[in-house]
Amino acid sequence: MRSPSFRSLFLLLMVTPVLVATAVLGWLSYRAAHEVLVQDAIRAVKISSQAREQLLVTRLFRQRERAQGLLALVGKECAAVPVAGQRECFRRAMDDFRVTEGALSARLVVPALGVMTVGEPTGPPDEGPPRLPPGQWVRFEPRRGGAPRVYELVVDSGPRRLGLRFSAAALDKLFLNPYGLGASGETFLADSQGFFITPPKYPSHSGHSHSIDARPMLTCLSGQDAAMLAPDYRGVPVIHSFRYIEEIGGGCIMAHIDQDEAFVPARQLGRRVVEASVALVLVTVALSFLFARRLSLPVFGLIRSTSALRAGDFDAPVESGGPRELRTLALSFTDMARSLRESSAERARLLARETEAREDAEAQRSLLRLIIEQSGEGILMADARGVLRVFNPAAERYHGVPARELESSEWGRAYGLLSLDGEPLSEAQTPLARAVRGETVVNARWLVRAPDGVTRTLEGTASPLRHVDGTPAGAVLIAHDVTEQQAAEAERERLLREVDAERARLLVLSELSRALAESRLSLASILDTTCRQLAERVGDMCSLRLVSADGQWLEARAVYARAGHMETRLRTLLDSQPQSARTGISGVVLASGSPRMISPLTEEDLAQLMAPLPEDYRDFLREQRPSSIAVLPVRGPDRTLGLWMLLRFAPEPYGTDDLMLFREIADRTALAIENAELLRQAHDAVRLREDLVAVVSHDLRNPISAISMAATALLRRGPLAEGLDKGVRRIHAAADRALRMIRDLLDSTQARVGELPVERRPFDFQEWVRGVVDEVQLAHPGRVILLHTEGPARGAWDADRIAQVVTNLVGNALQHSPPESTVRVDARPLDGEVLLSVHNDGAPIPPEALATLFEPFRRGPGAGNQPGSVGLGLFITQRIVQAHGGRIEVRSRAGEGTTFTVHLPRDVAPPRE
């Protein structure tokens, strides 16, 4: 392998340092400039937060000064007023000041005069402004839903104390302009709980529905003023600057700017440094190549001369051109002497450097000692033999004893080391001793019982120490007190367990409620659904037995088990051998009305439970061997309806929370059973009422029809005496109204039990409506009815039913409108349907009456005591329209009157049987 030439080595020697130096200097310059830019950005954010702090404090200070001046002035002025007028003097001055300052309200406490309040009410009238801690000027009231935030300024002047409440929105203008923070910057004010007081620039749930938990906010709320790089309340990396405001009770002023925007100049600078470095390297390589070529020519000449000398040509001249180093080769001894002198000087310099290094090492050792002694963490170090050498003050505070050079076998007894279970910690278990043996122990925990009886929980990491050559040098342990942290963790675990248990109970109840709602109040469905939910959610096997009518036996009504064969066997057993309602645990629960739960179920409990049972029941329980059993009474209003029995085969026992859940389930089941029974009774009552109305209406129609026909015959015979003619006409009108009411009752009964029958036949809708309106007009000669029709509108409808609709709507309009007003009827064809509208100018229908307008036996508010209506007209009208496949609408507004609109399809096939 050929060695590189002198020129190549020289070129490499020149270029390599330049490359390294360029890279290092470029990197250092970039880092220095980057740090300057970062610090400039942080400084800008700091200035912004300090400016907002100055504005806020100045505003509050001036409000405070003016309030103090008011107290001093009004105290002097009102003191000269008679006692009877002092209270009014204070109130008048305070109200003027409140209006001037733009406050919402003001409260003043004056001895002998009590509390005086002006403006918006703030609480109990006898409650004065609170006394604030020293250094706090105002307090922000807690958040109340979506209500605006309010702060109260409190000042004292001797025995008098004044409180002014201001809207927090007045502070928004101090923070809305993010001057100096760029496009992404923002400033806002937060209270001592981490909630926004002034609105943020960006939307977020943090600070509104819950407090801001970002690290800068938590640091600020602890009372510190600082700046840092960290995510904000949105999780976006920003530059933070925050100021703790003691004057408002511990709130924070936050100033932000996104790091992406703030560090744009740094990234631009990095690109420029790279470009400049590359250009410098290229120029350096070119120059180095030229210099290497120029310097290598004399060396080649010297090589030729030495080759000649080696060949025996002693007369060959030795070239002495080129650099100085080549010319001085002939003066070797002189060079050697000079080299010795230079070596001696170098040795002196090395000795001075060694002395300086020793002094620096001693300073570093002193600094390390200060760090160990003043550290807040407990630091312990043992040598390779296990002897304790370092025991800093923090470790002494944790253990309650001073440092002693003890071996590892004595640590547990001397320092009270215990395991987390409270047992003495052996030498092999101590983290520091394990680290001495070469093991690294991370985040270990143990107990320390101090001589004063206080027990602390410590957590630490122990690491072995080794010399440069790898031999053991000992171990170091860094520990801290986690007693409060461990207690908080234990409390958190307990609360999580309670939340999980409550969530499981709510899930069971919600599933049961949903299942009961889907059961449609069917008793069998309710029982089966509840039994299945109990077995699947809180047990493995469930049975419901209701008390028989004579109260002697328990009859099985629902059985469910996770395993199908177990369910079949239990159902067969309960059906074939009913159990007495007076013996065993069932009799005890029925007699007391209280649930009974045995969990865990021991062998003794099982034997006692099986004693009064038949042999088949005992065999079943022996085979299945349940771990827990619960018997729940299903109580009605006046008696116990039956028993739920739950068997659990899983090892987890039932607890008191389960018993509360069982009681709730039993109560809900009893309520569902009662509701099912009430629903059945209601259905029976409705059916009986419908049957009674149908029978009475049918039986009354014949005699009333006879009366109507007799009155008609008398009127047709000829003129009657004046008194007789008037009486017969009244009889005829009354019989006619009675027949209409009977017809409405029969139609309403038929409508409620099914759809009204319609017999369709083709006819012209417009002509038919015109004839019906003419008949109504004849019956009301004193009223004006205007009919408007457009074009032919042929279709298939039930003519009599359509006449009934028109008569009801027009009669309703006449009844609920002034006698001098006009009733307008409009009938016109549309695409595939016809439209009928009836309008009157009467008083509008109240909004609350519109919801029940089409219900049966509902009369309008303007019907009064008018005869001939039982409140069924609109109900029957709606059902007739629906039977034709149409719809009816109503519109009623003040100044517009009331309009009923009917849409009827022209031809709809009759419903199938």
PDB file of N, CA, C and O in Angstrom, residues 725-787:
ATOM      1  N   ASP A 725    -146.779  26.895  18.745  1.00  0.00           N
ATOM      2  CA  ASP A 725    -145.790  26.855  17.656  1.00  0.00           C
ATOM      3  C   ASP A 725    -144.380  27.124  18.197  1.00  0.00           C
ATOM      4  O   ASP A 725    -143.418  26.437  17.831  1.00  0.00           O
ATOM      5  N   LYS A 726    -144.264  28.078  19.079  1.00  0.00           N
ATOM      6  CA  LYS A 726    -142.942  28.387  19.648  1.00  0.00           C
ATOM      7  C   LYS A 726    -142.399  27.234  20.484  1.00  0.00           C
ATOM      8  O   LYS A 726    -141.224  26.868  20.426  1.00  0.00           O
ATOM      9  N   GLY A 727    -143.274  26.573  21.258  1.00  0.00           N
ATOM     10  CA  GLY A 727    -142.832  25.448  22.077  1.00  0.00           C
ATOM     11  C   GLY A 727    -142.414  24.265  21.236  1.00  0.00           C
ATOM     12  O   GLY A 727    -141.396  23.592  21.528  1.00  0.00           O
ATOM     13  N   VAL A 728    -143.220  23.982  20.129  1.00  0.00           N
ATOM     14  CA  VAL A 728    -142.864  22.842  19.277  1.00  0.00           C
ATOM     15  C   VAL A 728    -141.528  23.098  18.595  1.00  0.00           C
ATOM     16  O   VAL A 728    -140.687  22.185  18.452  1.00  0.00           O
ATOM     17  N   ARG A 729    -141.340  24.363  18.154  1.00  0.00           N
ATOM     18  CA  ARG A 729    -140.049  24.647  17.520  1.00  0.00           C
ATOM     19  C   ARG A 729    -138.888  24.490  18.513  1.00  0.00           C
ATOM     20  O   ARG A 729    -137.804  24.044  18.141  1.00  0.00           O
ATOM     21  N   ARG A 730    -139.071  24.869  19.742  1.00  0.00           N
ATOM     22  CA  ARG A 730    -138.006  24.650  20.751  1.00  0.00           C
ATOM     23  C   ARG A 730    -137.737  23.168  20.959  1.00  0.00           C
ATOM     24  O   ARG A 730    -136.601  22.729  21.124  1.00  0.00           O
ATOM     25  N   ILE A 731    -138.874  22.375  20.985  1.00  0.00           N
ATOM     26  CA  ILE A 731    -138.695  20.922  21.139  1.00  0.00           C
ATOM     27  C   ILE A 731    -137.914  20.365  19.956  1.00  0.00           C
ATOM     28  O   ILE A 731    -136.989  19.546  20.101  1.00  0.00           O
ATOM     29  N   HIS A 732    -138.270  20.830  18.716  1.00  0.00           N
ATOM     30  CA  HIS A 732    -137.577  20.343  17.525  1.00  0.00           C
ATOM     31  C   HIS A 732    -136.088  20.719  17.566  1.00  0.00           C
ATOM     32  O   HIS A 732    -135.205  19.890  17.271  1.00  0.00           O
ATOM     33  N   ALA A 733    -135.776  21.974  17.945  1.00  0.00           N
ATOM     34  CA  ALA A 733    -134.370  22.408  18.002  1.00  0.00           C
ATOM     35  C   ALA A 733    -133.595  21.648  19.080  1.00  0.00           C
ATOM     36  O   ALA A 733    -132.451  21.221  18.885  1.00  0.00           O
ATOM     37  N   ALA A 734    -134.213  21.450  20.243  1.00  0.00           N
ATOM     38  CA  ALA A 734    -133.535  20.712  21.315  1.00  0.00           C
ATOM     39  C   ALA A 734    -133.280  19.270  20.918  1.00  0.00           C
ATOM     40  O   ALA A 734    -132.206  18.692  21.192  1.00  0.00           O
ATOM     41  N   ALA A 735    -134.280  18.616  20.285  1.00  0.00           N
ATOM     42  CA  ALA A 735    -134.090  17.234  19.844  1.00  0.00           C
ATOM     43  C   ALA A 735    -132.985  17.160  18.800  1.00  0.00           C
ATOM     44  O   ALA A 735    -132.174  16.217  18.799  1.00  0.00           O
ATOM     45  N   ASP A 736    -132.953  18.149  17.888  1.00  0.00           N
ATOM     46  CA  ASP A 736    -131.905  18.151  16.868  1.00  0.00           C
ATOM     47  C   ASP A 736    -130.520  18.280  17.504  1.00  0.00           C
ATOM     48  O   ASP A 736    -129.568  17.609  17.115  1.00  0.00           O
ATOM     49  N   ARG A 737    -130.388  19.188  18.510  1.00  0.00           N
ATOM     50  CA  ARG A 737    -129.096  19.331  19.193  1.00  0.00           C
ATOM     51  C   ARG A 737    -128.734  18.053  19.932  1.00  0.00           C
ATOM     52  O   ARG A 737    -127.578  17.614  19.965  1.00  0.00           O
ATOM     53  N   ALA A 738    -129.725  17.411  20.552  1.00  0.00           N
ATOM     54  CA  ALA A 738    -129.448  16.168  21.267  1.00  0.00           C
ATOM     55  C   ALA A 738    -128.979  15.086  20.319  1.00  0.00           C
ATOM     56  O   ALA A 738    -128.067  14.299  20.630  1.00  0.00           O
ATOM     57  N   LEU A 739    -129.601  14.998  19.122  1.00  0.00           N
ATOM     58  CA  LEU A 739    -129.174  14.001  18.143  1.00  0.00           C
ATOM     59  C   LEU A 739    -127.732  14.270  17.688  1.00  0.00           C
ATOM     60  O   LEU A 739    -126.943  13.337  17.497  1.00  0.00           O
ATOM     61  N   ARG A 740    -127.411  15.569  17.484  1.00  0.00           N
ATOM     62  CA  ARG A 740    -126.030  15.866  17.084  1.00  0.00           C
ATOM     63  C   ARG A 740    -125.047  15.486  18.183  1.00  0.00           C
ATOM     64  O   ARG A 740    -123.970  14.970  17.910  1.00  0.00           O
ATOM     65  N   MET A 741    -125.394  15.761  19.431  1.00  0.00           N
ATOM     66  CA  MET A 741    -124.481  15.400  20.532  1.00  0.00           C
ATOM     67  C   MET A 741    -124.318  13.891  20.624  1.00  0.00           C
ATOM     68  O   MET A 741    -123.231  13.365  20.869  1.00  0.00           O
ATOM     69  N   ILE A 742    -125.440  13.145  20.428  1.00  0.00           N
ATOM     70  CA  ILE A 742    -125.354  11.676  20.462  1.00  0.00           C
ATOM     71  C   ILE A 742    -124.477  11.183  19.317  1.00  0.00           C
ATOM     72  O   ILE A 742    -123.637  10.281  19.475  1.00  0.00           O
ATOM     73  N   ARG A 743    -124.655  11.800  18.141  1.00  0.00           N
ATOM     74  CA  ARG A 743    -123.806  11.411  17.012  1.00  0.00           C
ATOM     75  C   ARG A 743    -122.331  11.688  17.314  1.00  0.00           C
ATOM     76  O   ARG A 743    -121.450  10.866  17.016  1.00  0.00           O
ATOM     77  N   ASP A 744    -122.042  12.865  17.882  1.00  0.00           N
ATOM     78  CA  ASP A 744    -120.651  13.178  18.236  1.00  0.00           C
ATOM     79  C   ASP A 744    -120.099  12.194  19.257  1.00  0.00           C
ATOM     80  O   ASP A 744    -118.937  11.767  19.176  1.00  0.00           O
ATOM     81  N   LEU A 745    -120.924  11.824  20.284  1.00  0.00           N
ATOM     82  CA  LEU A 745    -120.456  10.860  21.283  1.00  0.00           C
ATOM     83  C   LEU A 745    -120.147   9.513  20.644  1.00  0.00           C
ATOM     84  O   LEU A 745    -119.135   8.866  20.957  1.00  0.00           O
ATOM     85  N   LEU A 746    -121.035   9.060  19.733  1.00  0.00           N
ATOM     86  CA  LEU A 746    -120.788   7.776  19.070  1.00  0.00           C
ATOM     87  C   LEU A 746    -119.550   7.852  18.181  1.00  0.00           C
ATOM     88  O   LEU A 746    -118.731   6.927  18.151  1.00  0.00           O
ATOM     89  N   ASP A 747    -119.414   8.974  17.456  1.00  0.00           N
ATOM     90  CA  ASP A 747    -118.235   9.111  16.601  1.00  0.00           C
ATOM     91  C   ASP A 747    -116.955   9.162  17.437  1.00  0.00           C
ATOM     92  O   ASP A 747    -115.933   8.569  17.068  1.00  0.00           O
ATOM     93  N   SER A 748    -116.969   9.898  18.571  1.00  0.00           N
ATOM     94  CA  SER A 748    -115.758   9.990  19.405  1.00  0.00           C
ATOM     95  C   SER A 748    -115.396   8.640  19.999  1.00  0.00           C
ATOM     96  O   SER A 748    -114.232   8.263  20.102  1.00  0.00           O
ATOM     97  N   THR A 749    -116.458   7.869  20.392  1.00  0.00           N
ATOM     98  CA  THR A 749    -116.181   6.528  20.940  1.00  0.00           C
ATOM     99  C   THR A 749    -115.538   5.651  19.883  1.00  0.00           C
ATOM    100  O   THR A 749    -114.543   4.955  20.134  1.00  0.00           O
ATOM    101  N   GLN A 750    -116.077   5.692  18.670  1.00  0.00           N
ATOM    102  CA  GLN A 750    -115.531   4.874  17.593  1.00  0.00           C
ATOM    103  C   GLN A 750    -114.135   5.364  17.211  1.00  0.00           C
ATOM    104  O   GLN A 750    -113.260   4.575  16.877  1.00  0.00           O
ATOM    105  N   ALA A 751    -113.890   6.683  17.270  1.00  0.00           N
ATOM    106  CA  ALA A 751    -112.583   7.225  16.909  1.00  0.00           C
ATOM    107  C   ALA A 751    -111.514   6.816  17.906  1.00  0.00           C
ATOM    108  O   ALA A 751    -110.357   6.599  17.546  1.00  0.00           O
ATOM    109  N   ARG A 752    -111.886   6.718  19.176  1.00  0.00           N
ATOM    110  CA  ARG A 752    -110.884   6.358  20.185  1.00  0.00           C
ATOM    111  C   ARG A 752    -110.550   4.881  20.170  1.00  0.00           C
ATOM    112  O   ARG A 752    -109.487   4.469  20.585  1.00  0.00           O
ATOM    113  N   VAL A 753    -111.475   4.035  19.756  1.00  0.00           N
ATOM    114  CA  VAL A 753    -111.199   2.594  19.728  1.00  0.00           C
ATOM    115  C   VAL A 753    -110.694   2.164  18.369  1.00  0.00           C
ATOM    116  O   VAL A 753    -110.232   1.040  18.196  1.00  0.00           O
ATOM    117  N   GLY A 754    -110.756   2.986  17.347  1.00  0.00           N
ATOM    118  CA  GLY A 754    -110.300   2.637  16.011  1.00  0.00           C
ATOM    119  C   GLY A 754    -110.532   3.786  15.061  1.00  0.00           C
ATOM    120  O   GLY A 754    -110.923   4.892  15.446  1.00  0.00           O
ATOM    121  N   GLU A 755    -110.312   3.561  13.768  1.00  0.00           N
ATOM    122  CA  GLU A 755    -110.477   4.614  12.768  1.00  0.00           C
ATOM    123  C   GLU A 755    -111.945   4.735  12.373  1.00  0.00           C
ATOM    124  O   GLU A 755    -112.661   3.741  12.255  1.00  0.00           O
ATOM    125  N   LEU A 756    -112.407   5.987  12.154  1.00  0.00           N
ATOM    126  CA  LEU A 756    -113.786   6.205  11.727  1.00  0.00           C
ATOM    127  C   LEU A 756    -114.006   5.597  10.340  1.00  0.00           C
ATOM    128  O   LEU A 756    -113.184   5.776   9.430  1.00  0.00           O
ATOM    129  N   PRO A 757    -115.091   4.883  10.121  1.00  0.00           N
ATOM    130  CA  PRO A 757    -115.338   4.307   8.792  1.00  0.00           C
ATOM    131  C   PRO A 757    -115.776   5.386   7.810  1.00  0.00           C
ATOM    132  O   PRO A 757    -116.514   6.309   8.157  1.00  0.00           O
ATOM    133  N   VAL A 758    -115.290   5.314   6.611  1.00  0.00           N
ATOM    134  CA  VAL A 758    -115.675   6.249   5.547  1.00  0.00           C
ATOM    135  C   VAL A 758    -116.080   5.444   4.317  1.00  0.00           C
ATOM    136  O   VAL A 758    -115.496   4.407   4.014  1.00  0.00           O
ATOM    137  N   GLU A 759    -117.113   5.919   3.625  1.00  0.00           N
ATOM    138  CA  GLU A 759    -117.605   5.294   2.386  1.00  0.00           C
ATOM    139  C   GLU A 759    -117.403   6.295   1.257  1.00  0.00           C
ATOM    140  O   GLU A 759    -118.121   7.290   1.147  1.00  0.00           O
ATOM    141  N   ARG A 760    -116.403   6.054   0.456  1.00  0.00           N
ATOM    142  CA  ARG A 760    -116.035   6.997  -0.593  1.00  0.00           C
ATOM    143  C   ARG A 760    -116.940   6.841  -1.817  1.00  0.00           C
ATOM    144  O   ARG A 760    -117.299   5.732  -2.205  1.00  0.00           O
ATOM    145  N   ARG A 761    -117.219   7.991  -2.406  1.00  0.00           N
ATOM    146  CA  ARG A 761    -117.911   8.009  -3.701  1.00  0.00           C
ATOM    147  C   ARG A 761    -117.469   9.280  -4.403  1.00  0.00           C
ATOM    148  O   ARG A 761    -117.173  10.298  -3.779  1.00  0.00           O
ATOM    149  N   PRO A 762    -117.451   9.265  -5.720  1.00  0.00           N
ATOM    150  CA  PRO A 762    -116.974  10.463  -6.453  1.00  0.00           C
ATOM    151  C   PRO A 762    -118.013  11.582  -6.449  1.00  0.00           C
ATOM    152  O   PRO A 762    -119.210  11.324  -6.604  1.00  0.00           O
ATOM    153  N   PHE A 763    -117.572  12.815  -6.262  1.00  0.00           N
ATOM    154  CA  PHE A 763    -118.435  13.997  -6.394  1.00  0.00           C
ATOM    155  C   PHE A 763    -117.545  15.221  -6.483  1.00  0.00           C
ATOM    156  O   PHE A 763    -116.324  15.149  -6.243  1.00  0.00           O
ATOM    157  N   ASP A 764    -118.152  16.363  -6.813  1.00  0.00           N
ATOM    158  CA  ASP A 764    -117.422  17.626  -6.923  1.00  0.00           C
ATOM    159  C   ASP A 764    -117.359  18.266  -5.539  1.00  0.00           C
ATOM    160  O   ASP A 764    -118.388  18.605  -4.943  1.00  0.00           O
ATOM    161  N   PHE A 765    -116.147  18.443  -5.069  1.00  0.00           N
ATOM    162  CA  PHE A 765    -115.933  18.958  -3.719  1.00  0.00           C
ATOM    163  C   PHE A 765    -116.485  20.380  -3.580  1.00  0.00           C
ATOM    164  O   PHE A 765    -117.107  20.718  -2.561  1.00  0.00           O
ATOM    165  N   GLN A 766    -116.291  21.223  -4.597  1.00  0.00           N
ATOM    166  CA  GLN A 766    -116.715  22.623  -4.508  1.00  0.00           C
ATOM    167  C   GLN A 766    -118.238  22.725  -4.383  1.00  0.00           C
ATOM    168  O   GLN A 766    -118.767  23.465  -3.544  1.00  0.00           O
ATOM    169  N   GLU A 767    -118.969  21.958  -5.249  1.00  0.00           N
ATOM    170  CA  GLU A 767    -120.425  22.006  -5.215  1.00  0.00           C
ATOM    171  C   GLU A 767    -120.958  21.500  -3.883  1.00  0.00           C
ATOM    172  O   GLU A 767    -121.924  22.045  -3.322  1.00  0.00           O
ATOM    173  N   TRP A 768    -120.318  20.457  -3.354  1.00  0.00           N
ATOM    174  CA  TRP A 768    -120.794  19.887  -2.087  1.00  0.00           C
ATOM    175  C   TRP A 768    -120.576  20.874  -0.930  1.00  0.00           C
ATOM    176  O   TRP A 768    -121.442  21.060  -0.090  1.00  0.00           O
ATOM    177  N   VAL A 769    -119.416  21.525  -0.900  1.00  0.00           N
ATOM    178  CA  VAL A 769    -119.136  22.505   0.157  1.00  0.00           C
ATOM    179  C   VAL A 769    -120.115  23.666   0.053  1.00  0.00           C
ATOM    180  O   VAL A 769    -120.613  24.184   1.064  1.00  0.00           O
ATOM    181  N   ARG A 770    -120.418  24.100  -1.186  1.00  0.00           N
ATOM    182  CA  ARG A 770    -121.349  25.217  -1.365  1.00  0.00           C
ATOM    183  C   ARG A 770    -122.724  24.855  -0.776  1.00  0.00           C
ATOM    184  O   ARG A 770    -123.358  25.657  -0.102  1.00  0.00           O
ATOM    185  N   GLY A 771    -123.209  23.596  -1.030  1.00  0.00           N
ATOM    186  CA  GLY A 771    -124.503  23.193  -0.490  1.00  0.00           C
ATOM    187  C   GLY A 771    -124.507  23.142   1.023  1.00  0.00           C
ATOM    188  O   GLY A 771    -125.467  23.573   1.683  1.00  0.00           O
ATOM    189  N   VAL A 772    -123.434  22.628   1.631  1.00  0.00           N
ATOM    190  CA  VAL A 772    -123.359  22.541   3.095  1.00  0.00           C
ATOM    191  C   VAL A 772    -123.331  23.938   3.700  1.00  0.00           C
ATOM    192  O   VAL A 772    -123.998  24.222   4.709  1.00  0.00           O
ATOM    193  N   VAL A 773    -122.566  24.871   3.097  1.00  0.00           N
ATOM    194  CA  VAL A 773    -122.487  26.243   3.624  1.00  0.00           C
ATOM    195  C   VAL A 773    -123.854  26.915   3.531  1.00  0.00           C
ATOM    196  O   VAL A 773    -124.252  27.670   4.440  1.00  0.00           O
ATOM    197  N   ASP A 774    -124.608  26.647   2.460  1.00  0.00           N
ATOM    198  CA  ASP A 774    -125.942  27.224   2.339  1.00  0.00           C
ATOM    199  C   ASP A 774    -126.843  26.738   3.478  1.00  0.00           C
ATOM    200  O   ASP A 774    -127.640  27.514   4.042  1.00  0.00           O
ATOM    201  N   GLU A 775    -126.749  25.447   3.834  1.00  0.00           N
ATOM    202  CA  GLU A 775    -127.561  24.931   4.941  1.00  0.00           C
ATOM    203  C   GLU A 775    -127.195  25.614   6.257  1.00  0.00           C
ATOM    204  O   GLU A 775    -128.077  25.937   7.065  1.00  0.00           O
ATOM    205  N   VAL A 776    -125.884  25.803   6.489  1.00  0.00           N
ATOM    206  CA  VAL A 776    -125.454  26.486   7.725  1.00  0.00           C
ATOM    207  C   VAL A 776    -125.953  27.921   7.729  1.00  0.00           C
ATOM    208  O   VAL A 776    -126.367  28.465   8.761  1.00  0.00           O
ATOM    209  N   GLN A 777    -125.945  28.584   6.545  1.00  0.00           N
ATOM    210  CA  GLN A 777    -126.415  29.960   6.452  1.00  0.00           C
ATOM    211  C   GLN A 777    -127.897  30.056   6.793  1.00  0.00           C
ATOM    212  O   GLN A 777    -128.336  30.997   7.472  1.00  0.00           O
ATOM    213  N   LEU A 778    -128.694  29.058   6.336  1.00  0.00           N
ATOM    214  CA  LEU A 778    -130.120  29.057   6.656  1.00  0.00           C
ATOM    215  C   LEU A 778    -130.337  28.926   8.158  1.00  0.00           C
ATOM    216  O   LEU A 778    -131.280  29.497   8.712  1.00  0.00           O
ATOM    217  N   ALA A 779    -129.469  28.135   8.827  1.00  0.00           N
ATOM    218  CA  ALA A 779    -129.611  27.967  10.272  1.00  0.00           C
ATOM    219  C   ALA A 779    -129.144  29.199  11.040  1.00  0.00           C
ATOM    220  O   ALA A 779    -129.482  29.356  12.216  1.00  0.00           O
ATOM    221  N   HIS A 780    -128.372  30.105  10.405  1.00  0.00           N
ATOM    222  CA  HIS A 780    -127.880  31.326  11.064  1.00  0.00           C
ATOM    223  C   HIS A 780    -128.166  32.509  10.150  1.00  0.00           C
ATOM    224  O   HIS A 780    -127.236  33.089   9.530  1.00  0.00           O
ATOM    225  N   PRO A 781    -129.429  32.887  10.003  1.00  0.00           N
ATOM    226  CA  PRO A 781    -129.766  33.955   9.049  1.00  0.00           C
ATOM    227  C   PRO A 781    -129.181  35.301   9.429  1.00  0.00           C
ATOM    228  O   PRO A 781    -129.030  36.166   8.570  1.00  0.00           O
ATOM    229  N   GLY A 782    -128.836  35.521  10.652  1.00  0.00           N
ATOM    230  CA  GLY A 782    -128.323  36.824  11.064  1.00  0.00           C
ATOM    231  C   GLY A 782    -126.824  36.981  10.862  1.00  0.00           C
ATOM    232  O   GLY A 782    -126.288  38.064  11.153  1.00  0.00           O
ATOM    233  N   ARG A 783    -126.096  35.962  10.406  1.00  0.00           N
ATOM    234  CA  ARG A 783    -124.633  36.046  10.237  1.00  0.00           C
ATOM    235  C   ARG A 783    -124.272  36.097   8.760  1.00  0.00           C
ATOM    236  O   ARG A 783    -125.047  35.657   7.896  1.00  0.00           O
ATOM    237  N   VAL A 784    -123.080  36.631   8.470  1.00  0.00           N
ATOM    238  CA  VAL A 784    -122.584  36.741   7.102  1.00  0.00           C
ATOM    239  C   VAL A 784    -121.490  35.689   6.899  1.00  0.00           C
ATOM    240  O   VAL A 784    -120.480  35.690   7.618  1.00  0.00           O
ATOM    241  N   ILE A 785    -121.726  34.791   5.922  1.00  0.00           N
ATOM    242  CA  ILE A 785    -120.746  33.745   5.589  1.00  0.00           C
ATOM    243  C   ILE A 785    -120.387  33.925   4.124  1.00  0.00           C
ATOM    244  O   ILE A 785    -121.256  33.826   3.241  1.00  0.00           O
ATOM    245  N   LEU A 786    -119.117  34.207   3.825  1.00  0.00           N
ATOM    246  CA  LEU A 786    -118.644  34.388   2.462  1.00  0.00           C
ATOM    247  C   LEU A 786    -117.921  33.127   2.013  1.00  0.00           C
ATOM    248  O   LEU A 786    -117.020  32.648   2.689  1.00  0.00           O
ATOM    249  N   LEU A 787    -118.305  32.582   0.860  1.00  0.00           N
ATOM    250  CA  LEU A 787    -117.709  31.375   0.303  1.00  0.00           C
ATOM    251  C   LEU A 787    -116.976  31.728  -0.975  1.00  0.00           C
ATOM    252  O   LEU A 787    -117.535  32.384  -1.865  1.00  0.00           O
TER     253      LEU A 787
END
